[in-house]
Short mmCIF file of C-alpha atoms and ligand atoms in Angstrom, two decimals:
data_model
loop_
_atom_site.label_atom_id
_atom_site.label_comp_id
_atom_site.label_asym_id
_atom_site.label_seq_id
_atom_site.Cartn_x
_atom_site.Cartn_y
_atom_site.Cartn_z
CA MET A 1 -15.79 6.72 -14.34
CA LYS A 2 -12.72 6.77 -16.52
CA THR A 3 -11.41 3.91 -18.47
CA TYR A 4 -8.23 2.61 -17.31
CA ILE A 5 -5.48 1.34 -19.73
CA VAL A 6 -2.44 0.16 -17.66
CA GLY A 7 0.71 -1.07 -19.14
CA ASN A 8 2.61 -3.66 -16.93
CA TRP A 9 6.04 -3.78 -18.30
CA LYS A 10 7.17 -6.51 -15.73
CA LEU A 11 10.85 -7.30 -15.95
CA ASN A 12 11.48 -5.81 -19.29
CA PHE A 13 13.23 -2.62 -20.46
CA THR A 14 16.42 -0.98 -19.04
CA VAL A 15 16.11 2.32 -17.48
CA GLY A 16 17.29 3.85 -20.82
CA GLU A 17 14.78 1.84 -22.77
CA SER A 18 11.92 2.74 -20.39
CA SER A 19 12.83 6.49 -20.83
CA ILE A 20 12.83 6.16 -24.57
CA TYR A 21 9.64 4.29 -24.75
CA LEU A 22 7.87 6.95 -22.54
CA HIS A 23 9.18 9.63 -24.58
CA LYS A 24 7.73 8.23 -27.84
CA LEU A 25 4.46 7.26 -26.06
CA GLN A 26 4.04 10.81 -24.77
CA LYS A 27 4.57 12.15 -28.33
CA LYS A 28 2.07 9.71 -29.88
CA ILE A 29 -0.92 10.16 -27.58
CA PRO A 30 -2.97 13.45 -26.79
CA ASN A 31 -4.44 14.09 -23.38
CA TYR A 32 -7.81 11.91 -23.23
CA ARG A 33 -9.83 13.07 -20.64
CA ASP A 34 -11.76 9.89 -20.23
CA VAL A 35 -8.97 7.52 -20.74
CA GLU A 36 -6.41 7.10 -17.78
CA VAL A 37 -3.22 5.78 -19.36
CA VAL A 38 -0.91 4.20 -16.89
CA VAL A 39 2.52 2.57 -17.27
CA ALA A 40 4.12 0.41 -14.70
CA PRO A 41 7.99 0.16 -15.57
CA THR A 42 10.77 -1.44 -13.52
CA ALA A 43 11.27 0.14 -10.08
CA LEU A 44 14.59 1.31 -11.08
CA ALA A 45 13.15 3.72 -13.59
CA LEU A 46 10.35 5.18 -11.45
CA GLN A 47 12.20 8.07 -10.12
CA SER A 48 13.53 9.28 -13.44
CA LEU A 49 10.28 8.56 -15.23
CA SER A 50 8.40 10.38 -12.53
CA LEU A 51 10.44 13.68 -13.63
CA GLN A 52 9.98 12.79 -17.36
CA ILE A 53 6.22 12.07 -17.34
CA ASP A 54 3.61 14.39 -18.47
CA ARG A 55 0.98 13.65 -15.93
CA HIS A 56 -1.83 15.33 -18.10
CA LYS A 57 -1.38 12.62 -20.50
CA MET A 58 -0.52 9.48 -18.32
CA LYS A 59 0.38 8.33 -14.78
CA LEU A 60 3.09 6.12 -13.35
CA SER A 61 2.57 2.88 -11.32
CA ALA A 62 4.88 0.62 -9.37
CA GLN A 63 4.64 -3.08 -9.96
CA ASN A 64 5.12 -3.98 -6.44
CA ALA A 65 6.15 -2.55 -2.99
CA PHE A 66 6.45 -3.72 0.58
CA TYR A 67 4.07 -2.85 3.34
CA ARG A 68 6.43 -1.74 5.98
CA ASP A 69 7.30 2.07 5.68
CA PHE A 70 11.11 1.43 6.56
CA GLY A 71 13.26 -0.87 8.63
CA ALA A 72 15.33 -4.10 8.29
CA TYR A 73 13.80 -5.43 5.14
CA THR A 74 16.73 -6.07 2.84
CA GLY A 75 16.03 -5.48 -0.92
CA GLU A 76 12.54 -4.05 -0.40
CA ILE A 77 11.10 -0.67 -1.60
CA SER A 78 8.28 0.75 0.44
CA PHE A 79 5.15 2.45 -0.43
CA ALA A 80 6.38 5.39 1.84
CA GLN A 81 9.28 5.68 -0.47
CA LEU A 82 7.24 5.72 -3.56
CA ARG A 83 4.86 8.17 -2.17
CA GLY A 84 4.59 11.26 -4.41
CA MET A 85 6.53 9.55 -7.09
CA VAL A 86 3.71 7.14 -8.41
CA ASP A 87 -0.01 7.26 -8.56
CA TYR A 88 -0.57 3.57 -8.63
CA CYS A 89 0.91 0.29 -7.58
CA ILE A 90 0.03 -3.22 -8.74
CA VAL A 91 -0.62 -5.45 -5.71
CA GLY A 92 -0.95 -9.16 -5.66
CA HIS A 93 -0.22 -9.93 -9.32
CA SER A 94 -0.34 -13.75 -9.90
CA GLU A 95 3.44 -13.60 -10.63
CA ARG A 96 3.95 -12.24 -7.00
CA ARG A 97 1.43 -14.77 -5.57
CA TYR A 98 2.76 -17.79 -7.39
CA ILE A 99 6.44 -17.08 -8.04
CA PHE A 100 7.36 -15.04 -4.91
CA GLY A 101 4.89 -16.83 -2.66
CA GLU A 102 2.76 -13.85 -1.60
CA ASP A 103 -0.35 -14.84 0.17
CA ASP A 104 -3.67 -12.86 0.81
CA LYS A 105 -2.49 -11.79 4.36
CA MET A 106 0.67 -10.17 2.88
CA ILE A 107 -1.40 -8.71 0.02
CA GLN A 108 -3.90 -7.32 2.41
CA LYS A 109 -1.04 -5.51 4.27
CA LYS A 110 0.30 -4.11 0.98
CA VAL A 111 -3.11 -2.73 -0.07
CA GLU A 112 -3.59 -1.11 3.30
CA ALA A 113 0.11 0.38 3.07
CA ALA A 114 -0.73 1.74 -0.40
CA VAL A 115 -3.80 3.52 0.53
CA ARG A 116 -2.01 4.85 3.72
CA ASN A 117 0.65 6.33 1.37
CA LYS A 118 -1.98 7.82 -1.14
CA ILE A 119 -1.09 5.33 -3.68
CA THR A 120 -3.86 3.64 -5.45
CA PRO A 121 -3.43 -0.27 -5.35
CA ILE A 122 -4.46 -2.12 -8.32
CA LEU A 123 -5.36 -5.35 -6.55
CA CYS A 124 -5.13 -8.41 -8.83
CA VAL A 125 -7.29 -11.47 -8.38
CA GLY A 126 -7.93 -14.52 -10.50
CA GLU A 127 -8.01 -18.23 -10.51
CA THR A 128 -5.54 -20.79 -11.92
CA GLU A 129 -6.60 -23.15 -14.72
CA SER A 130 -6.97 -26.18 -12.36
CA GLU A 131 -8.98 -24.06 -9.88
CA ARG A 132 -11.37 -23.20 -12.75
CA ALA A 133 -11.53 -26.96 -13.98
CA PHE A 134 -12.32 -28.06 -10.38
CA GLY A 135 -15.20 -25.41 -10.25
CA GLU A 136 -13.29 -23.35 -7.56
CA THR A 137 -13.35 -20.01 -9.43
CA ALA A 138 -15.92 -18.26 -7.23
CA ASP A 139 -14.38 -19.44 -4.10
CA VAL A 140 -10.92 -18.24 -5.12
CA ILE A 141 -12.04 -14.81 -6.23
CA ARG A 142 -14.16 -14.39 -3.22
CA ASP A 143 -11.19 -15.22 -0.92
CA GLN A 144 -8.82 -12.98 -2.87
CA VAL A 145 -11.18 -9.95 -2.78
CA LEU A 146 -12.11 -10.41 0.85
CA GLY A 147 -8.67 -11.23 1.87
CA GLY A 148 -7.05 -8.23 -0.04
CA LEU A 149 -9.55 -5.60 1.14
CA ALA A 150 -9.90 -6.70 4.77
CA ASP A 151 -8.16 -3.57 6.02
CA VAL A 152 -9.94 -1.05 3.69
CA SER A 153 -12.72 0.95 5.05
CA GLU A 154 -15.90 2.26 3.31
CA GLU A 155 -14.12 5.64 3.25
CA ASP A 156 -11.14 4.45 1.41
CA ILE A 157 -12.38 1.93 -1.00
CA ASP A 158 -12.82 4.61 -3.75
CA LYS A 159 -8.91 4.70 -3.72
CA VAL A 160 -8.79 1.08 -4.88
CA ILE A 161 -8.87 -0.64 -8.19
CA ILE A 162 -9.56 -4.27 -8.86
CA ALA A 163 -7.98 -6.37 -11.71
CA TYR A 164 -9.51 -9.61 -12.69
CA GLU A 165 -6.67 -11.70 -14.39
CA PRO A 166 -7.48 -15.29 -14.76
CA ILE A 167 -4.08 -16.89 -14.59
CA TRP A 168 -4.65 -19.30 -17.52
CA ALA A 169 -5.36 -16.33 -19.79
CA ILE A 170 -2.18 -14.49 -19.11
CA SER A 171 0.52 -14.44 -21.72
CA SER A 172 -1.36 -16.88 -23.90
CA THR A 173 -0.92 -17.48 -27.56
CA LYS A 174 -3.64 -20.02 -27.98
CA ALA A 175 -7.12 -18.83 -28.84
CA SER A 176 -8.52 -21.66 -26.62
CA LYS A 177 -6.74 -19.93 -23.65
CA LEU A 178 -8.22 -16.53 -23.99
CA ALA A 179 -10.99 -15.66 -21.62
CA SER A 180 -14.23 -15.03 -23.21
CA PRO A 181 -16.46 -11.91 -22.75
CA ASP A 182 -18.90 -14.11 -21.11
CA GLU A 183 -16.40 -15.62 -18.57
CA ILE A 184 -15.16 -12.19 -17.79
CA ALA A 185 -18.64 -10.68 -17.34
CA GLU A 186 -19.50 -13.55 -14.79
CA ALA A 187 -16.22 -13.00 -12.89
CA VAL A 188 -16.78 -9.33 -12.76
CA LYS A 189 -20.33 -9.78 -11.49
CA LEU A 190 -19.01 -12.10 -8.77
CA ILE A 191 -16.35 -9.56 -7.72
CA ARG A 192 -19.10 -6.90 -7.26
CA LYS A 193 -21.24 -9.16 -5.47
CA VAL A 194 -18.27 -9.96 -2.93
CA LEU A 195 -17.50 -6.08 -2.66
CA ALA A 196 -21.14 -5.62 -1.77
CA GLU A 197 -20.60 -7.80 1.29
CA LEU A 198 -18.13 -5.33 2.42
CA TYR A 199 -19.31 -1.87 1.12
CA ASP A 200 -22.42 0.04 0.27
CA LYS A 201 -24.12 -0.89 -3.12
CA GLU A 202 -23.50 2.58 -4.57
CA THR A 203 -20.04 2.72 -3.55
CA VAL A 204 -19.25 -0.50 -5.26
CA GLU A 205 -20.59 0.43 -8.50
CA LYS A 206 -17.86 3.25 -8.43
CA ILE A 207 -14.91 0.73 -7.89
CA PRO A 208 -13.20 0.36 -11.15
CA ILE A 209 -12.77 -3.33 -12.35
CA LEU A 210 -10.07 -4.01 -15.01
CA PHE A 211 -9.54 -7.14 -17.01
CA GLY A 212 -6.16 -8.53 -17.92
CA GLY A 213 -4.76 -11.63 -19.74
CA SER A 214 -3.48 -11.57 -23.23
CA VAL A 215 -5.15 -8.32 -24.23
CA ASN A 216 -4.11 -6.91 -27.58
CA PRO A 217 -5.46 -4.39 -30.20
CA SER A 218 -7.69 -6.97 -31.70
CA ASN A 219 -9.42 -8.22 -28.49
CA ALA A 220 -9.28 -4.87 -26.63
CA GLY A 221 -12.67 -3.68 -27.86
CA ALA A 222 -14.44 -6.78 -27.16
CA TYR A 223 -12.99 -6.78 -23.69
CA LEU A 224 -13.76 -3.11 -23.00
CA THR A 225 -17.48 -3.68 -23.74
CA VAL A 226 -17.98 -6.50 -21.23
CA PRO A 227 -20.57 -5.29 -18.84
CA GLY A 228 -18.90 -4.06 -15.52
CA VAL A 229 -15.30 -3.83 -17.22
CA ASN A 230 -13.69 -0.32 -16.76
CA GLY A 231 -10.39 -0.93 -18.13
CA LEU A 232 -7.51 -3.22 -19.14
CA LEU A 233 -4.39 -4.37 -17.53
CA ILE A 234 -1.83 -5.28 -20.28
CA GLY A 235 1.48 -6.96 -20.22
CA GLY A 236 3.03 -8.26 -23.52
CA SER A 237 1.13 -5.96 -25.83
CA SER A 238 2.14 -2.94 -23.61
CA LEU A 239 5.70 -3.51 -24.68
CA ILE A 240 5.17 -2.77 -28.30
CA LEU A 241 4.38 0.84 -28.71
CA SER A 242 2.16 0.54 -31.77
CA GLU A 243 0.14 -1.95 -30.01
CA PHE A 244 -0.26 -0.11 -26.88
CA THR A 245 -1.23 3.13 -28.44
CA ASP A 246 -3.78 1.13 -30.66
CA ILE A 247 -5.38 -0.24 -27.52
CA ILE A 248 -5.58 3.36 -26.19
CA GLU A 249 -7.28 4.32 -29.46
CA VAL A 250 -9.73 1.47 -29.09
CA ALA A 251 -10.40 2.69 -25.43
CA LYS A 252 -11.17 6.13 -26.75
CA ARG A 253 -13.40 4.91 -29.45
CA VAL A 254 -15.42 2.71 -27.02
CA ARG A 255 -15.77 5.66 -24.79
CA ALA A 256 -16.93 8.08 -27.45
P1 PGA B 1 -0.40 -10.34 -20.55
O1 PGA B 1 0.01 -10.01 -19.13
O2 PGA B 1 -1.11 -9.21 -21.19
O3 PGA B 1 0.97 -10.47 -21.19
O4 PGA B 1 -1.24 -11.60 -20.63
C1 PGA B 1 -0.91 -9.40 -18.21
C2 PGA B 1 -0.49 -9.32 -16.77
O5 PGA B 1 0.12 -10.35 -16.32
O6 PGA B 1 -0.87 -8.25 -16.27
#
């Protein structure tokens, strides 16, 4: 299985800045066979970047899309419209869940729409700080995994990526708010256990699980060596070219 390094640019960079960043990134990194580098820019830049991107070196992801293919859904972009333009789409990011009110039902439809349109969904799951404090982590992860994947058959699950992103560890500057390798290992084990309720054991082992939450060049190595972790979903650090390329280097070293 490849190691995935996914940069989620969120609501940052204009279209022009996105293009300049991509240009510099492509110049800086060679083609790493075992490391799948993915960037998720603003939706506005997807079309132009899809023409600019060197797909041998990296892939493009959307940050979100709507589950209907077309119709009266003002302001939305569909997976059908993104088909052929992007290889991946982040689905159910905690910012979508908690700022924009997306629930498991909606996320389930988005995962299904992504798969139907040949786009790999990166399904994000993770508990809040208070859910962890109340001992609800396992239940929350279970509900989010089962909810998100309810429409994905055994045949299609190999086209899905899961990202474990504990919300309390996202965009954190405090060391106490960083997820420890043990906490991540436990959550990833739990995710695979829940997946095994839905799919064949052998299939489950092949589903990539990424970790996200304040990943930077200094902690990337430790996170990438957590048993069961197959890559990283990176927000803040992916906006700084030198940090993002350092993380890609770390991934390459860990794979070597
Ligand atoms: P962060 O964001 O790396 O800035 O914590 C991760 C994410 O939200 O995907």
